[in-house]
mmCIF file of C-alpha atoms in Angstrom:
data_model
loop_
_atom_site.group_PDB
_atom_site.id
_atom_site.type_symbol
_atom_site.label_atom_id
_atom_site.label_comp_id
_atom_site.label_asym_id
_atom_site.label_seq_id
_atom_site.Cartn_x
_atom_site.Cartn_y
_atom_site.Cartn_z
ATOM 1 C CA MET G 570 -10.724 -73.205 -5.739
ATOM 2 C CA SER G 571 -13.216 -74.642 -8.158
ATOM 3 C CA LEU G 572 -15.927 -72.648 -10.085
ATOM 4 C CA LEU G 573 -19.372 -73.872 -10.858
ATOM 5 C CA VAL G 574 -20.900 -72.855 -14.170
ATOM 6 C CA LEU G 575 -24.678 -73.209 -14.655
ATOM 7 C CA SER G 576 -26.013 -72.827 -18.125
ATOM 8 C CA ALA G 577 -29.616 -71.863 -19.094
ATOM 9 C CA SER G 578 -30.581 -75.535 -19.329
ATOM 10 C CA ASP G 579 -28.908 -76.243 -15.891
ATOM 11 C CA VAL G 580 -30.900 -73.415 -14.379
ATOM 12 C CA ASP G 581 -34.101 -74.772 -15.881
ATOM 13 C CA ALA G 582 -33.415 -78.175 -14.415
ATOM 14 C CA LEU G 583 -32.613 -76.740 -10.972
ATOM 15 C CA VAL G 584 -35.671 -74.423 -10.913
ATOM 16 C CA SER G 585 -37.873 -77.351 -11.554
ATOM 17 C CA GLU G 586 -36.787 -78.690 -8.097
ATOM 18 C CA PHE G 587 -38.510 -75.817 -6.394
ATOM 19 C CA THR G 588 -42.263 -75.763 -5.791
ATOM 20 C CA PRO G 589 -44.254 -72.414 -5.910
ATOM 21 C CA LEU G 590 -44.406 -72.586 -2.115
ATOM 22 C CA ASP G 591 -40.658 -72.929 -1.901
ATOM 23 C CA LEU G 592 -40.120 -69.859 -4.036
ATOM 24 C CA GLN G 593 -42.761 -67.907 -2.232
ATOM 25 C CA LEU G 594 -41.202 -68.675 1.188
ATOM 26 C CA LEU G 595 -37.765 -67.679 -0.312
ATOM 27 C CA MET G 596 -39.105 -64.201 -1.133
ATOM 28 C CA ALA G 597 -40.994 -64.048 2.288
ATOM 29 C CA ARG G 598 -37.562 -64.441 3.955
ATOM 30 C CA VAL G 599 -35.981 -61.912 1.688
ATOM 31 C CA PHE G 600 -38.666 -59.243 2.224
ATOM 32 C CA ALA G 601 -38.958 -59.855 5.951
ATOM 33 C CA GLN G 602 -35.340 -59.116 6.353
ATOM 34 C CA PHE G 603 -35.496 -56.102 3.964
ATOM 35 C CA SER G 604 -38.397 -54.494 5.928
ATOM 36 C CA LYS G 605 -37.075 -55.387 9.412
ATOM 37 C CA PRO G 606 -37.608 -52.329 11.673
ATOM 38 C CA THR G 607 -34.211 -50.787 12.462
ATOM 39 C CA ALA G 608 -33.451 -47.350 13.813
ATOM 40 C CA GLY G 609 -31.347 -44.852 11.945
ATOM 41 C CA LYS G 610 -30.860 -43.447 8.389
ATOM 42 C CA GLU G 611 -32.145 -45.644 5.467
ATOM 43 C CA ALA G 612 -28.653 -46.793 4.268
ATOM 44 C CA GLU G 613 -27.507 -47.528 7.903
ATOM 45 C CA LYS G 614 -30.759 -49.411 8.570
ATOM 46 C CA LYS G 615 -30.137 -51.730 5.616
ATOM 47 C CA ALA G 616 -26.466 -52.265 6.622
ATOM 48 C CA ASP G 617 -27.597 -53.177 10.167
ATOM 49 C CA SER G 618 -29.901 -55.663 8.586
ATOM 50 C CA GLY G 619 -27.154 -57.298 6.616
ATOM 51 C CA ILE G 620 -28.298 -55.823 3.481
ATOM 52 C CA TYR G 621 -26.048 -53.850 0.910
ATOM 53 C CA MET G 622 -27.354 -52.621 -2.336
ATOM 54 C CA PRO G 623 -25.050 -50.041 -3.970
ATOM 55 C CA PRO G 624 -26.475 -48.086 -6.923
ATOM 56 C CA ARG G 625 -26.258 -49.965 -10.213
ATOM 57 C CA LEU G 626 -23.580 -48.999 -12.715
ATOM 58 C CA SER G 627 -24.515 -48.449 -16.338
ATOM 59 C CA VAL G 628 -21.957 -48.871 -19.144
ATOM 60 C CA PRO G 629 -22.923 -48.069 -22.764
ATOM 61 C CA MET G 630 -22.031 -50.431 -25.642
ATOM 62 C CA PRO G 631 -22.671 -49.947 -29.413
ATOM 63 C CA LYS G 632 -25.777 -52.201 -29.343
ATOM 64 C CA HIS G 633 -26.416 -52.680 -25.635
ATOM 65 C CA THR G 634 -26.489 -50.893 -22.308
ATOM 66 C CA VAL G 635 -24.736 -53.066 -19.698
ATOM 67 C CA LEU G 636 -26.019 -52.826 -16.160
ATOM 68 C CA PHE G 637 -23.854 -54.015 -13.153
ATOM 69 C CA MET G 638 -25.846 -54.689 -9.948
ATOM 70 C CA PRO G 639 -23.963 -55.852 -6.902
ATOM 71 C CA ALA G 640 -25.828 -56.745 -3.659
ATOM 72 C CA ARG G 641 -25.239 -58.602 -0.355
ATOM 73 C CA LEU G 642 -27.853 -60.364 1.735
ATOM 74 C CA GLY G 643 -26.209 -61.463 5.074
ATOM 75 C CA ALA G 644 -27.246 -61.954 8.708
ATOM 76 C CA ALA G 645 -28.333 -58.850 10.633
ATOM 77 C CA LEU G 646 -25.517 -57.473 12.881
ATOM 78 C CA ASN G 647 -27.570 -58.142 15.988
ATOM 79 C CA GLN G 648 -29.107 -61.454 14.811
ATOM 80 C CA PHE G 649 -28.067 -64.213 17.168
ATOM 81 C CA ALA G 650 -30.037 -66.895 15.303
ATOM 82 C CA ALA G 651 -28.974 -66.407 11.629
ATOM 83 C CA PRO G 652 -31.572 -67.037 8.967
ATOM 84 C CA PRO G 653 -31.107 -70.209 6.748
ATOM 85 C CA ALA G 654 -27.866 -69.830 4.756
ATOM 86 C CA ASN G 655 -29.243 -71.219 1.533
ATOM 87 C CA PHE G 656 -30.646 -67.842 0.509
ATOM 88 C CA ARG G 657 -27.900 -65.521 1.853
ATOM 89 C CA GLY G 658 -24.696 -64.379 -0.034
ATOM 90 C CA THR G 659 -23.047 -61.874 -2.133
ATOM 91 C CA ALA G 660 -23.503 -61.620 -5.881
ATOM 92 C CA VAL G 661 -23.201 -59.299 -8.872
ATOM 93 C CA LYS G 662 -25.825 -59.416 -11.672
ATOM 94 C CA VAL G 663 -24.797 -58.322 -15.145
ATOM 95 C CA VAL G 664 -27.589 -57.565 -17.642
ATOM 96 C CA SER G 665 -27.127 -56.378 -21.195
ATOM 97 C CA VAL G 666 -30.183 -54.443 -22.439
ATOM 98 C CA PRO G 667 -30.428 -54.499 -26.211
ATOM 99 C CA LYS G 668 -31.046 -51.173 -27.800
ATOM 100 C CA LEU G 669 -33.260 -52.641 -30.479
ATOM 101 C CA GLY G 670 -34.972 -55.328 -28.320
ATOM 102 C CA ASP G 671 -34.578 -59.062 -28.215
ATOM 103 C CA PRO G 672 -37.390 -61.595 -28.335
ATOM 104 C CA ARG G 673 -35.330 -63.979 -26.249
ATOM 105 C CA GLY G 674 -35.220 -61.527 -23.356
ATOM 106 C CA LEU G 675 -32.234 -59.799 -21.680
ATOM 107 C CA PRO G 676 -28.837 -61.568 -21.637
ATOM 108 C CA GLY G 677 -28.040 -61.836 -17.944
ATOM 109 C CA THR G 678 -25.426 -63.442 -15.800
ATOM 110 C CA THR G 679 -24.967 -63.583 -11.996
ATOM 111 C CA LEU G 680 -21.574 -64.110 -10.380
ATOM 112 C CA VAL G 681 -21.961 -65.566 -6.875
ATOM 113 C CA LEU G 682 -19.034 -65.199 -4.417
ATOM 114 C CA ASP G 683 -17.793 -67.597 -1.756
ATOM 115 C CA GLU G 684 -18.602 -66.157 1.660
ATOM 116 C CA ALA G 685 -15.448 -67.502 3.293
ATOM 117 C CA THR G 686 -12.808 -66.813 0.659
ATOM 118 C CA GLY G 687 -14.346 -63.995 -1.337
ATOM 119 C CA ALA G 688 -13.484 -65.911 -4.532
ATOM 120 C CA ALA G 689 -15.840 -66.530 -7.387
ATOM 121 C CA LYS G 690 -18.021 -69.489 -6.466
ATOM 122 C CA ALA G 691 -20.457 -69.744 -9.341
ATOM 123 C CA VAL G 692 -21.406 -68.178 -12.699
ATOM 124 C CA VAL G 693 -25.208 -68.519 -13.268
ATOM 125 C CA ASN G 694 -27.191 -67.842 -16.381
ATOM 126 C CA ALA G 695 -29.750 -65.420 -15.160
ATOM 127 C CA ARG G 696 -31.834 -64.849 -18.235
ATOM 128 C CA LYS G 697 -34.879 -66.383 -16.507
ATOM 129 C CA LEU G 698 -34.111 -65.887 -12.922
ATOM 130 C CA THR G 699 -35.235 -62.244 -12.797
ATOM 131 C CA ALA G 700 -38.576 -63.115 -14.042
ATOM 132 C CA LEU G 701 -38.767 -66.065 -11.637
ATOM 133 C CA ARG G 702 -37.927 -64.018 -8.604
ATOM 134 C CA ASN G 703 -40.380 -61.281 -9.656
ATOM 135 C CA ALA G 704 -43.120 -63.932 -10.053
ATOM 136 C CA ALA G 705 -42.273 -65.432 -6.683
ATOM 137 C CA GLY G 706 -42.639 -62.065 -4.989
ATOM 138 C CA SER G 707 -45.980 -61.413 -6.712
ATOM 139 C CA LEU G 708 -47.173 -64.935 -5.772
ATOM 140 C CA LEU G 709 -46.342 -64.009 -2.142
ATOM 141 C CA SER G 710 -48.493 -60.894 -2.462
ATOM 142 C CA THR G 711 -51.423 -62.975 -3.831
ATOM 143 C CA SER G 712 -51.164 -65.431 -1.062
ATOM 144 C CA LEU G 713 -51.068 -62.730 1.580
ATOM 145 C CA VAL G 714 -53.744 -60.314 0.453
ATOM 146 C CA GLY G 715 -55.319 -61.728 -2.731
ATOM 147 C CA PRO G 716 -58.378 -63.918 -3.151
ATOM 148 C CA SER G 717 -58.051 -67.349 -1.617
ATOM 149 C CA ASP G 718 -59.504 -69.206 -4.591
ATOM 150 C CA PRO G 719 -59.076 -67.038 -7.713
ATOM 151 C CA GLN G 720 -60.790 -68.426 -10.793
ATOM 152 C CA THR G 721 -59.841 -65.979 -13.557
ATOM 153 C CA LEU G 722 -56.511 -64.426 -14.435
ATOM 154 C CA VAL G 723 -55.822 -61.670 -16.969
ATOM 155 C CA THR G 724 -52.249 -60.742 -17.941
ATOM 156 C CA PHE G 725 -50.925 -57.833 -19.975
ATOM 157 C CA GLY G 726 -47.591 -58.625 -21.775
ATOM 158 C CA ALA G 727 -46.200 -61.761 -23.343
ATOM 159 C CA GLY G 728 -42.558 -61.999 -22.170
ATOM 160 C CA LYS G 729 -40.768 -64.222 -19.689
ATOM 161 C CA GLN G 730 -42.147 -62.196 -16.814
ATOM 162 C CA ILE G 731 -45.748 -63.158 -17.754
ATOM 163 C CA GLU G 732 -44.847 -66.758 -18.418
ATOM 164 C CA SER G 733 -43.298 -67.130 -14.902
ATOM 165 C CA HIS G 734 -46.315 -65.361 -13.330
ATOM 166 C CA ILE G 735 -48.821 -67.603 -15.125
ATOM 167 C CA ASP G 736 -46.779 -70.725 -14.301
ATOM 168 C CA LEU G 737 -46.392 -70.055 -10.504
ATOM 169 C CA HIS G 738 -49.959 -68.813 -10.075
ATOM 170 C CA LEU G 739 -51.606 -71.659 -11.927
ATOM 171 C CA ARG G 740 -49.461 -74.175 -10.031
ATOM 172 C CA ARG G 741 -50.255 -72.511 -6.664
ATOM 173 C CA PHE G 742 -53.982 -71.934 -7.337
ATOM 174 C CA PRO G 743 -55.623 -74.869 -9.203
ATOM 175 C CA SER G 744 -58.919 -72.956 -8.742
ATOM 176 C CA ILE G 745 -57.908 -70.764 -11.774
ATOM 177 C CA LYS G 746 -59.694 -72.184 -14.843
ATOM 178 C CA GLN G 747 -59.588 -69.107 -17.172
ATOM 179 C CA CYS G 748 -56.509 -67.129 -18.293
ATOM 180 C CA THR G 749 -56.604 -64.384 -20.795
ATOM 181 C CA ILE G 750 -53.326 -63.054 -22.202
ATOM 182 C CA VAL G 751 -53.405 -59.484 -23.653
ATOM 183 C CA ASN G 752 -50.489 -58.352 -25.862
ATOM 184 C CA ARG G 753 -50.114 -55.357 -28.106
ATOM 185 C CA THR G 754 -50.036 -57.539 -31.144
ATOM 186 C CA LEU G 755 -50.673 -61.282 -31.889
ATOM 187 C CA ASN G 756 -46.971 -61.797 -32.701
ATOM 188 C CA GLU G 757 -44.931 -64.912 -32.601
ATOM 189 C CA ARG G 758 -43.881 -64.487 -29.057
ATOM 190 C CA ALA G 759 -47.440 -64.090 -27.775
ATOM 191 C CA SER G 760 -48.599 -67.132 -29.783
ATOM 192 C CA SER G 761 -45.688 -69.170 -28.451
ATOM 193 C CA LEU G 762 -46.496 -68.208 -24.915
ATOM 194 C CA ARG G 763 -50.187 -69.279 -25.323
ATOM 195 C CA ASP G 764 -49.067 -72.565 -26.894
ATOM 196 C CA THR G 765 -46.554 -73.169 -24.071
ATOM 197 C CA VAL G 766 -48.921 -72.558 -21.125
ATOM 198 C CA SER G 767 -51.824 -74.322 -22.853
ATOM 199 C CA SER G 768 -49.799 -77.453 -23.127
ATOM 200 C CA ARG G 769 -48.573 -77.152 -19.588
ATOM 201 C CA PHE G 770 -52.009 -76.535 -18.019
ATOM 202 C CA PRO G 771 -54.521 -78.401 -20.293
ATOM 203 C CA SER G 772 -57.385 -77.936 -17.767
ATOM 204 C CA VAL G 773 -57.237 -74.152 -18.042
ATOM 205 C CA ALA G 774 -59.010 -72.284 -20.938
ATOM 206 C CA PHE G 775 -56.516 -69.825 -22.469
ATOM 207 C CA GLN G 776 -57.389 -66.758 -24.583
ATOM 208 C CA LEU G 777 -55.027 -64.555 -26.504
ATOM 209 C CA LEU G 778 -56.080 -61.034 -27.359
ATOM 210 C CA ALA G 779 -54.417 -57.974 -29.025
ATOM 211 C CA SER G 780 -54.821 -54.508 -27.484
ATOM 212 C CA ASP G 781 -55.141 -52.921 -30.977
ATOM 213 C CA PRO G 782 -56.723 -49.542 -30.346
ATOM 214 C CA ASN G 783 -58.275 -49.531 -33.825
ATOM 215 C CA SER G 784 -60.273 -52.726 -33.180
ATOM 216 C CA VAL G 785 -63.576 -52.253 -31.380
ATOM 217 C CA LEU G 786 -64.045 -56.010 -31.109
ATOM 218 C CA ASN G 787 -60.718 -56.532 -29.343
ATOM 219 C CA SER G 788 -61.433 -53.671 -26.915
ATOM 220 C CA THR G 789 -64.830 -55.234 -26.053
ATOM 221 C CA GLU G 790 -63.286 -58.639 -25.445
ATOM 222 C CA ILE G 791 -60.495 -57.138 -23.252
ATOM 223 C CA GLU G 792 -63.056 -55.200 -21.158
ATOM 224 C CA GLN G 793 -65.119 -58.304 -20.633
ATOM 225 C CA ALA G 794 -61.952 -60.241 -19.608
ATOM 226 C CA VAL G 795 -60.891 -57.492 -17.106
ATOM 227 C CA ARG G 796 -64.369 -57.233 -15.714
ATOM 228 C CA SER G 797 -64.342 -60.890 -14.846
ATOM 229 C CA ALA G 798 -60.887 -61.095 -13.454
ATOM 230 C CA ASN G 799 -59.949 -62.021 -9.924
ATOM 231 C CA LEU G 800 -56.250 -61.529 -10.603
ATOM 232 C CA ILE G 801 -54.619 -59.010 -13.112
ATOM 233 C CA VAL G 802 -50.889 -59.107 -13.859
ATOM 234 C CA CYS G 803 -49.202 -56.229 -15.750
ATOM 235 C CA ALA G 804 -45.649 -56.550 -17.119
ATOM 236 C CA THR G 805 -45.346 -53.956 -19.828
ATOM 237 C CA SER G 806 -43.336 -50.814 -20.604
ATOM 238 C CA SER G 807 -46.493 -48.768 -21.153
ATOM 239 C CA THR G 808 -46.602 -44.985 -20.541
ATOM 240 C CA GLN G 809 -50.377 -44.955 -20.268
ATOM 241 C CA SER G 810 -52.926 -46.989 -18.320
ATOM 242 C CA LEU G 811 -53.719 -50.346 -19.972
ATOM 243 C CA PHE G 812 -57.315 -50.220 -18.833
ATOM 244 C CA PRO G 813 -59.577 -47.901 -16.866
ATOM 245 C CA SER G 814 -60.304 -48.401 -13.137
ATOM 246 C CA SER G 815 -64.017 -48.673 -14.018
ATOM 247 C CA TRP G 816 -63.334 -52.168 -15.629
ATOM 248 C CA VAL G 817 -61.952 -53.697 -12.404
ATOM 249 C CA LYS G 818 -64.377 -55.292 -10.023
ATOM 250 C CA ASP G 819 -64.176 -54.959 -6.271
ATOM 251 C CA GLY G 820 -61.847 -57.430 -4.455
ATOM 252 C CA THR G 821 -59.506 -57.924 -7.522
ATOM 253 C CA HIS G 822 -55.779 -58.286 -6.841
ATOM 254 C CA ILE G 823 -53.661 -56.373 -9.226
ATOM 255 C CA ILE G 824 -49.966 -57.001 -9.721
ATOM 256 C CA LEU G 825 -47.845 -54.336 -11.355
ATOM 257 C CA ILE G 826 -44.256 -54.970 -12.288
ATOM 258 C CA GLY G 827 -43.661 -53.171 -15.569
ATOM 259 C CA SER G 828 -43.013 -49.521 -14.722
ATOM 260 C CA TYR G 829 -39.649 -48.543 -13.324
ATOM 261 C CA THR G 830 -39.393 -44.775 -14.377
ATOM 262 C CA PRO G 831 -41.570 -41.764 -13.605
ATOM 263 C CA ALA G 832 -42.853 -41.701 -17.192
ATOM 264 C CA MET G 833 -44.127 -45.276 -17.203
ATOM 265 C CA ARG G 834 -47.476 -46.446 -15.771
ATOM 266 C CA GLU G 835 -49.779 -49.333 -16.318
ATOM 267 C CA VAL G 836 -52.961 -48.279 -14.377
ATOM 268 C CA ASP G 837 -54.662 -44.971 -13.750
ATOM 269 C CA GLU G 838 -54.732 -42.982 -10.611
ATOM 270 C CA ALA G 839 -58.354 -43.841 -9.858
ATOM 271 C CA LEU G 840 -57.367 -47.548 -9.487
ATOM 272 C CA ILE G 841 -54.429 -46.704 -7.190
ATOM 273 C CA ARG G 842 -56.750 -44.625 -5.013
ATOM 274 C CA ARG G 843 -59.119 -47.588 -4.601
ATOM 275 C CA SER G 844 -56.378 -49.575 -2.856
ATOM 276 C CA LEU G 845 -56.076 -46.807 -0.281
ATOM 277 C CA LYS G 846 -59.551 -47.480 1.187
ATOM 278 C CA PRO G 847 -59.352 -51.116 2.180
ATOM 279 C CA ASP G 848 -62.118 -53.172 3.857
ATOM 280 C CA SER G 849 -59.372 -54.989 5.865
ATOM 281 C CA SER G 850 -57.571 -54.312 9.107
ATOM 282 C CA ARG G 851 -54.687 -52.730 7.300
ATOM 283 C CA SER G 852 -54.546 -48.944 6.797
ATOM 284 C CA THR G 853 -53.781 -49.511 3.111
ATOM 285 C CA ASP G 854 -53.984 -52.255 0.566
ATOM 286 C CA LEU G 855 -51.332 -50.773 -1.629
ATOM 287 C CA ILE G 856 -48.495 -53.210 -1.134
ATOM 288 C CA VAL G 857 -44.979 -52.516 -2.438
ATOM 289 C CA ASP G 858 -41.627 -54.295 -2.363
ATOM 290 C CA SER G 859 -39.731 -51.047 -1.341
ATOM 291 C CA ARG G 860 -41.390 -47.768 -0.264
ATOM 292 C CA GLU G 861 -38.214 -45.762 -1.171
ATOM 293 C CA ALA G 862 -37.712 -47.414 -4.594
ATOM 294 C CA CYS G 863 -41.366 -47.151 -5.592
ATOM 295 C CA LEU G 864 -41.691 -43.527 -4.621
ATOM 296 C CA HIS G 865 -38.728 -42.776 -6.900
ATOM 297 C CA GLU G 866 -39.336 -45.126 -9.813
ATOM 298 C CA ALA G 867 -42.944 -46.225 -10.073
ATOM 299 C CA GLY G 868 -44.807 -43.913 -12.421
ATOM 300 C CA GLU G 869 -48.256 -44.818 -11.233
ATOM 301 C CA LEU G 870 -47.469 -43.982 -7.572
ATOM 302 C CA ILE G 871 -45.564 -40.756 -8.535
ATOM 303 C CA ALA G 872 -48.504 -39.555 -10.657
ATOM 304 C CA ALA G 873 -50.850 -40.260 -7.826
ATOM 305 C CA LYS G 874 -48.619 -37.982 -5.535
ATOM 306 C CA LEU G 875 -48.419 -40.632 -2.730
ATOM 307 C CA ASP G 876 -46.341 -40.526 0.311
ATOM 308 C CA PRO G 877 -44.873 -43.366 2.432
ATOM 309 C CA SER G 878 -47.926 -43.530 4.648
ATOM 310 C CA HIS G 879 -50.099 -44.585 1.704
ATOM 311 C CA MET G 880 -48.255 -47.870 1.262
ATOM 312 C CA VAL G 881 -47.054 -50.894 3.157
ATOM 313 C CA GLU G 882 -44.005 -53.027 2.354
ATOM 314 C CA ILE G 883 -44.757 -56.664 1.633
ATOM 315 C CA GLY G 884 -42.031 -57.682 4.124
ATOM 316 C CA GLU G 885 -44.050 -55.985 6.893
ATOM 317 C CA LEU G 886 -46.925 -58.462 6.248
ATOM 318 C CA VAL G 887 -44.779 -61.453 6.752
ATOM 319 C CA PRO G 888 -44.953 -62.851 10.361
ATOM 320 C CA THR G 889 -41.590 -62.977 12.084
ATOM 321 C CA ASP G 890 -40.244 -64.266 15.346
ATOM 322 C CA ASP G 891 -38.262 -62.166 17.930
ATOM 323 C CA GLU G 892 -35.030 -62.582 15.826
ATOM 324 C CA GLY G 893 -36.693 -61.322 12.683
ATOM 325 C CA ASN G 894 -36.836 -64.709 10.914
ATOM 326 C CA VAL G 895 -40.060 -65.881 9.319
ATOM 327 C CA ASP G 896 -42.372 -67.518 11.856
ATOM 328 C CA ILE G 897 -43.111 -70.579 9.716
ATOM 329 C CA GLN G 898 -46.219 -71.687 11.647
ATOM 330 C CA ALA G 899 -47.782 -68.226 11.670
ATOM 331 C CA TYR G 900 -46.796 -67.617 8.078
ATOM 332 C CA SER G 901 -48.271 -71.012 6.839
ATOM 333 C CA SER G 902 -51.461 -70.267 8.664
ATOM 334 C CA LEU G 903 -51.655 -66.797 7.135
ATOM 335 C CA ILE G 904 -51.166 -68.002 3.407
ATOM 336 C CA GLU G 905 -53.561 -70.848 3.833
ATOM 337 C CA GLU G 906 -56.213 -68.638 5.450
ATOM 338 C CA LYS G 907 -59.591 -68.593 3.605
ATOM 339 C CA ARG G 908 -60.366 -64.898 2.959
ATOM 340 C CA PRO G 909 -64.051 -64.198 2.167
ATOM 341 C CA ARG G 910 -64.797 -63.006 -1.369
ATOM 342 C CA ARG G 911 -64.883 -59.221 -1.634
ATOM 343 C CA ASP G 912 -66.361 -58.906 -5.107
ATOM 344 C CA GLY G 913 -69.732 -57.520 -4.110
ATOM 345 C CA GLY G 914 -70.566 -56.686 -7.724
ATOM 346 C CA GLY G 915 -69.257 -53.107 -7.723
ATOM 347 C CA PHE G 916 -66.553 -51.586 -9.830
ATOM 348 C CA ASP G 917 -65.554 -48.608 -7.650
ATOM 349 C CA GLY G 918 -64.771 -50.299 -4.285
ATOM 350 C CA PRO G 919 -61.644 -51.661 -2.671
ATOM 351 C CA VAL G 920 -58.925 -53.612 -4.509
ATOM 352 C CA THR G 921 -55.572 -54.866 -3.482
ATOM 353 C CA ILE G 922 -52.470 -53.818 -5.406
ATOM 354 C CA PHE G 923 -48.868 -55.089 -5.393
ATOM 355 C CA LYS G 924 -46.357 -52.735 -7.070
ATOM 356 C CA SER G 925 -42.811 -54.101 -7.456
ATOM 357 C CA VAL G 926 -39.788 -52.377 -9.018
ATOM 358 C CA GLY G 927 -37.515 -55.098 -7.808
ATOM 359 C CA VAL G 928 -34.716 -55.110 -5.228
ATOM 360 C CA GLY G 929 -31.210 -56.479 -5.648
ATOM 361 C CA ILE G 930 -31.206 -58.799 -2.784
ATOM 362 C CA GLN G 931 -33.931 -60.855 -4.583
ATOM 363 C CA ASP G 932 -31.257 -61.673 -7.203
ATOM 364 C CA VAL G 933 -28.865 -62.729 -4.518
ATOM 365 C CA ALA G 934 -31.363 -64.963 -2.865
ATOM 366 C CA ILE G 935 -32.612 -66.685 -6.043
ATOM 367 C CA ALA G 936 -29.061 -67.238 -7.448
ATOM 368 C CA SER G 937 -27.773 -68.439 -4.122
ATOM 369 C CA ALA G 938 -30.701 -70.972 -3.729
ATOM 370 C CA VAL G 939 -30.086 -72.327 -7.262
ATOM 371 C CA VAL G 940 -26.302 -72.625 -6.714
ATOM 372 C CA ASN G 941 -26.813 -74.419 -3.346
ATOM 373 C CA LYS G 942 -29.380 -76.679 -4.960
ATOM 374 C CA ALA G 943 -26.849 -77.592 -7.623
ATOM 375 C CA LEU G 944 -24.110 -78.333 -5.062
ATOM 376 C CA SER G 945 -26.437 -80.501 -3.054
ATOM 377 C CA PHE G 946 -26.650 -83.121 -5.659
ATOM 378 C CA SER G 947 -24.186 -85.836 -5.055
ATOM 379 C CA GLY G 948 -21.617 -86.168 -7.836
ATOM 380 C CA GLY G 949 -22.261 -82.725 -9.095
ATOM 381 C CA ARG G 950 -24.602 -84.026 -11.812
ATOM 382 C CA ILE G 951 -25.965 -80.496 -12.634
ATOM 383 C CA GLY G 952 -23.599 -77.797 -13.918
ATOM 384 C CA THR G 953 -19.943 -77.772 -14.950
ATOM 385 C CA GLN G 954 -17.218 -77.707 -12.395
ATOM 386 C CA ILE G 955 -13.951 -75.996 -13.335
ATOM 387 C CA ALA G 956 -11.678 -77.672 -10.762
ATOM 388 C CA SER G 957 -8.586 -75.523 -11.090
ATOM 389 C CA TYR G 958 -10.132 -72.141 -11.803
ATOM 390 C CA ASP G 959 -8.098 -70.413 -9.007
ATOM 391 C CA GLY G 960 -5.202 -72.734 -8.726
#
């Protein structure tokens, strides 16, 4: 049994083979299966859907906390027409969280198992894959409920999450001509991010601002940027709102991926409440990846004292056929639909929000897709094959 090893550079090369629409569809398939209606208790529901996500295991080290996250995304037990196999599988992601921080991001590796033999199939460098799968899920939310032709993007944070979000959104929406990056300080990482995306998208005007509370000028510039935004992406570890609801104009789509504990929050309760009064056919425009996870981990939603009826899972918005697979024709029509502008000039009306804390099967899907892409190349020109790994 051979073992495929994919380095960071291998992963970069493979990821470049996927378009934003490819990645968006991948997450649509994942979330549609995740949110598939099934009777029974929550754990039993997920098992019936072919989904297994045991609680993550945390192991302390002197300078890191190591997280082990196993998951399986398989066919539903009653699914006669199985979904495409290129995103299904079983994997374990291992992430080492530095106790003092690391400008390179979190060291991460995903072990993908062979479905037939149960043996190790591939070892994948996952340093960038978490950011990529999050950005793909966020892009799906923008395509489903956000503005059809956004022109201005504002981001908070300067890590790999923000880089992936900027990259996918600008490639998917060429209508975006202005992007403002807000970071706590104008450090080397923030400057490097601006330089990277500026060279990648020369037709977009980029601005880098520091959210220094002691600078009146910076605060004014940030307020102006937020007030003009059609899209806002927040990927920080903040414990207080990054901007007030009164800065956000009606019709803005806000993506929140930073908070993952009850103490963390990136926006205020007033902004959350604005998503509960939609001017759409939905009962709410507060979209989440997982109701259960967000109600336990998302500080913004916990502080607002919300219940499951206040939110809708993104997988519930994806059109599916009778077997629970994505209805490609209906899905394509939905994401290409031209939605009328909803920015009527007000700053206290409806907005759309996507809150994501991440679900383990996203890791399975993105790692499996990358591994299968590598194996599809004739001659195995990407990655290292260890032929005699298991005899």
